[in-house]
XYZ file of C-alpha atoms in Angstrom:
281
model
C -32.960 -7.631 -22.451
C -29.796 -6.036 -23.828
C -28.709 -7.256 -27.262
C -25.297 -7.923 -25.743
C -26.889 -10.361 -23.294
C -28.293 -12.518 -26.065
C -25.062 -12.295 -28.077
C -22.952 -13.381 -25.095
C -25.051 -15.868 -23.088
C -22.199 -16.575 -20.627
C -22.542 -12.927 -19.537
C -19.040 -12.212 -18.227
C -17.743 -8.636 -18.166
C -14.695 -6.885 -16.725
C -15.055 -3.157 -16.012
C -12.382 -0.707 -14.865
C -13.424 2.439 -13.033
C -16.468 0.499 -11.841
C -16.970 2.244 -8.496
C -18.623 5.359 -9.897
C -19.727 7.297 -12.953
C -19.961 5.544 -16.291
C -18.349 2.328 -15.048
C -20.914 1.905 -12.306
C -23.705 2.766 -14.764
C -22.520 -0.020 -17.096
C -22.607 -2.424 -14.146
C -26.154 -1.434 -13.199
C -27.487 -2.062 -16.703
C -25.691 -5.398 -17.039
C -26.735 -6.469 -13.531
C -30.381 -6.240 -14.594
C -29.624 -9.021 -17.091
C -27.767 -11.134 -14.533
C -24.189 -10.626 -15.703
C -21.094 -11.700 -13.781
C -19.157 -8.472 -13.339
C -15.478 -8.134 -12.601
C -15.554 -4.725 -10.932
C -12.213 -2.974 -10.599
C -11.288 0.418 -9.199
C -8.463 1.929 -7.155
C -10.943 3.252 -4.560
C -11.627 0.130 -2.531
C -14.242 1.670 -0.237
C -16.256 3.078 -3.124
C -15.879 -0.221 -4.988
C -17.365 -2.191 -2.108
C -20.262 0.249 -1.807
C -20.971 0.089 -5.540
C -20.759 -3.713 -5.537
C -23.475 -3.942 -2.892
C -25.742 -1.878 -5.144
C -24.884 -3.963 -8.199
C -25.552 -7.218 -6.340
C -28.926 -5.897 -5.214
C -29.696 -5.073 -8.863
C -29.146 -8.700 -9.898
C -25.476 -8.876 -10.831
C -22.872 -11.319 -9.590
C -19.815 -9.307 -8.557
C -16.128 -10.169 -8.432
C -14.269 -7.330 -6.685
C -10.782 -6.685 -7.995
C -9.096 -3.517 -6.658
C -6.794 -2.196 -9.363
C -4.547 0.692 -10.337
C -4.807 0.379 -14.124
C -1.443 2.104 -14.611
C 0.334 -0.752 -12.789
C 0.973 -3.389 -15.456
C 2.050 -6.118 -13.051
C -1.014 -5.621 -10.860
C -3.234 -5.559 -13.953
C -1.712 -8.833 -15.160
C -2.564 -10.557 -11.870
C -6.074 -9.100 -11.730
C -6.837 -10.131 -15.325
C -5.670 -13.679 -14.631
C -7.749 -13.827 -11.459
C -10.887 -12.684 -13.256
C -10.424 -15.169 -16.079
C -9.922 -17.951 -13.560
C -12.994 -17.058 -11.522
C -15.305 -16.252 -14.440
C -14.028 -18.945 -16.804
C -13.508 -16.453 -19.636
C -14.572 -12.976 -20.711
C -17.234 -11.645 -23.056
C -17.100 -7.866 -22.583
C -14.062 -5.791 -21.632
C -14.748 -2.205 -20.585
C -11.511 -0.208 -20.501
C -13.259 2.640 -18.784
C -11.058 4.018 -15.971
C -9.712 7.492 -16.637
C -8.906 10.933 -15.273
C -9.590 14.385 -16.672
C -7.393 17.449 -16.458
C -6.111 20.426 -18.379
C -3.449 23.092 -18.551
C -1.371 25.096 -20.996
C 1.298 22.776 -22.415
C 4.352 24.070 -20.525
C 2.489 24.730 -17.276
C 1.649 21.045 -16.858
C 4.607 19.143 -15.440
C 6.081 16.184 -17.275
C 5.270 14.095 -14.200
C 1.605 15.003 -14.679
C 1.747 14.002 -18.359
C 3.205 10.658 -17.312
C 0.517 10.226 -14.645
C -2.305 10.828 -17.113
C -0.720 8.715 -19.828
C -0.316 5.849 -17.366
C -4.027 5.819 -16.547
C -5.822 6.975 -19.683
C -3.586 5.407 -22.299
C -1.472 2.608 -20.844
C -4.359 1.399 -18.658
C -6.422 0.799 -21.807
C -3.500 -0.905 -23.521
C -2.916 -3.214 -20.545
C -6.562 -4.260 -20.516
C -6.443 -5.162 -24.198
C -3.041 -6.832 -23.888
C -4.039 -9.119 -21.026
C -7.541 -10.053 -22.205
C -7.244 -10.342 -25.999
C -5.445 -13.734 -25.878
C -8.373 -15.226 -23.926
C -10.845 -13.741 -26.415
C -8.853 -15.164 -29.325
C -8.852 -18.589 -27.711
C -12.639 -18.355 -27.266
C -13.058 -16.829 -30.724
C -15.525 -14.362 -29.248
C -15.747 -11.192 -27.222
C -16.049 -7.432 -27.428
C -13.793 -4.613 -26.259
C -15.387 -1.285 -25.339
C -12.777 1.441 -24.886
C -13.692 4.757 -23.285
C -12.094 7.626 -25.193
C -13.788 11.031 -25.485
C -14.880 13.579 -28.054
C -11.587 15.187 -27.011
C -9.904 12.513 -29.139
C -10.886 14.473 -32.250
C -11.922 17.934 -31.014
C -8.577 18.678 -29.289
C -9.488 21.959 -27.560
C -6.677 24.255 -26.318
C -5.152 23.724 -22.842
C -6.021 20.020 -22.846
C -2.914 18.505 -24.465
C -2.434 15.688 -21.946
C -6.059 14.592 -21.992
C -6.464 15.029 -25.742
C -3.409 12.988 -26.657
C -4.324 10.088 -24.368
C -7.856 9.919 -25.721
C -6.616 10.158 -29.310
C -4.338 7.214 -28.494
C -7.351 5.194 -27.284
C -9.114 5.933 -30.572
C -6.041 4.872 -32.575
C -5.669 1.663 -30.572
C -9.362 0.866 -31.026
C -9.197 1.361 -34.778
C -6.070 -0.783 -34.990
C -7.579 -3.621 -32.964
C -10.810 -3.441 -34.958
C -8.815 -4.539 -38.005
C -6.626 -7.036 -36.153
C -9.413 -8.839 -34.343
C -12.382 -8.963 -36.708
C -11.235 -12.287 -38.192
C -11.226 -13.741 -34.670
C -14.886 -12.809 -34.112
C -13.833 -10.128 -31.614
C -15.488 -6.727 -31.930
C -14.178 -3.341 -30.818
C -16.107 -0.199 -29.929
C -14.631 3.194 -29.067
C -16.748 5.533 -26.941
C -16.396 9.266 -27.664
C -18.835 11.324 -25.579
C -18.744 14.984 -24.705
C -19.338 16.101 -21.103
C -21.827 14.275 -18.897
C -22.291 13.969 -15.145
C -19.378 12.035 -13.666
C -16.468 12.625 -11.289
C -13.718 12.427 -13.923
C -12.187 15.678 -12.678
C -11.841 14.687 -9.011
C -8.087 14.031 -9.243
C -7.232 16.968 -11.527
C -3.800 18.531 -11.070
C -4.091 21.441 -13.499
C -5.465 24.021 -11.065
C -8.718 25.281 -9.633
C -9.909 26.961 -12.842
C -9.713 23.633 -14.678
C -11.913 22.006 -12.059
C -14.410 24.861 -12.077
C -14.582 24.961 -15.875
C -15.082 21.198 -16.144
C -17.741 21.214 -13.440
C -19.485 24.013 -15.355
C -19.484 22.030 -18.620
C -20.632 18.853 -16.862
C -23.532 20.644 -15.196
C -24.470 22.375 -18.435
C -24.565 19.055 -20.317
C -27.641 17.800 -18.459
C -26.595 14.222 -19.283
C -26.631 11.509 -16.625
C -24.162 8.604 -16.680
C -26.942 6.006 -16.502
C -28.524 7.358 -19.710
C -25.193 7.650 -21.495
C -24.388 4.041 -20.540
C -27.755 2.850 -21.895
C -27.089 4.361 -25.335
C -23.534 3.015 -25.411
C -24.631 -0.522 -24.576
C -27.359 -0.412 -27.205
C -24.948 0.757 -29.888
C -22.229 -1.673 -28.768
C -24.827 -4.388 -29.296
C -24.971 -3.255 -32.924
C -21.166 -3.632 -33.130
C -20.551 0.049 -33.846
C -16.881 0.995 -33.832
C -17.419 4.727 -33.294
C -19.909 5.404 -30.503
C -20.074 9.199 -30.516
C -22.663 10.998 -28.399
C -24.739 13.083 -28.020
C -25.864 14.348 -31.436
C -23.826 17.566 -31.037
C -20.667 15.460 -30.794
C -21.570 13.581 -33.978
C -21.975 16.908 -35.788
C -18.495 17.896 -34.588
C -17.084 14.591 -35.872
C -18.448 15.174 -39.353
C -17.598 18.870 -39.445
C -13.952 18.079 -38.730
C -13.882 15.732 -41.712
C -15.673 18.061 -44.091
C -13.944 21.305 -43.123
C -10.993 20.661 -40.795
C -9.525 24.186 -40.617
C -12.917 25.782 -40.108
C -13.516 23.227 -37.354
C -10.197 24.049 -35.658
C -11.069 27.752 -35.621
C -14.547 27.039 -34.259
C -13.184 24.855 -31.447
C -10.758 27.560 -30.325
C -13.340 30.338 -30.496
C -15.953 28.341 -28.587
C -13.405 27.247 -25.998
C -12.141 30.778 -25.361
C -15.687 32.147 -25.111
C -16.675 29.416 -22.666
C -13.600 30.006 -20.509
C -14.340 33.723 -20.355
C -17.849 32.959 -19.138
C -16.509 30.594 -16.486
C -13.936 33.134 -15.271
C -16.541 35.879 -15.154
C -19.031 33.698 -13.270
C -16.530 32.544 -10.649
C -15.127 36.034 -10.143
C -18.602 37.049 -8.941
C -19.079 34.009 -6.678
């Protein structure tokens, strides 16, 4: 049994981006322990398909189609989940999109699109569910950021700044909520197998490069989710994975300018390899 299941015996979780990738993986693990899962996603067909799998795995599902960037829709969905589930124990602000481009080549409309999903979507989740957690005097928020929140590689300004915002919000709430018996965890993984790039607007090279890094990672979402849930059960604020990402985290703190140079050099070398590979294929 997951430690989270014994800590929260009512077993009520709300997960955004639940139709695929990491969100679905969270649902599968929690379903094995019989959780009630508020599954939200903006892809209704994929959400229904995923819910059937989660139900078969032992979970009780509440399907709540949602565009996390729509604050009014989020408000209604949050209220509906709380009414149906009778409260909330775990909040997974997980929905997100990946993309990249040189600063001025990425339109302001695209920055607003990504900020609405990756940053404001996380804020809305916290804003609408924290009051219920305070009233209960229990709960845990698990926000999906990225190692990009602190590595900040070139050509990823939009993604980097939204994930850094999720980290800042998580740290802020950690201090605000600890006296209410509400815990906060911030997830900061590097690449693993997911479809985060499916809606990218930054061009074909961005998609190809991301797909290359994802494939190279060798990490599956189900395994990443297992480690995150284990560490969330230990109430860790910073859930950084895999070990290479943790080394990056500490290197930045010990030698920030050396780290910045390393990130740029490794990024440029990787992009050259991707360009060379795809020029031959």
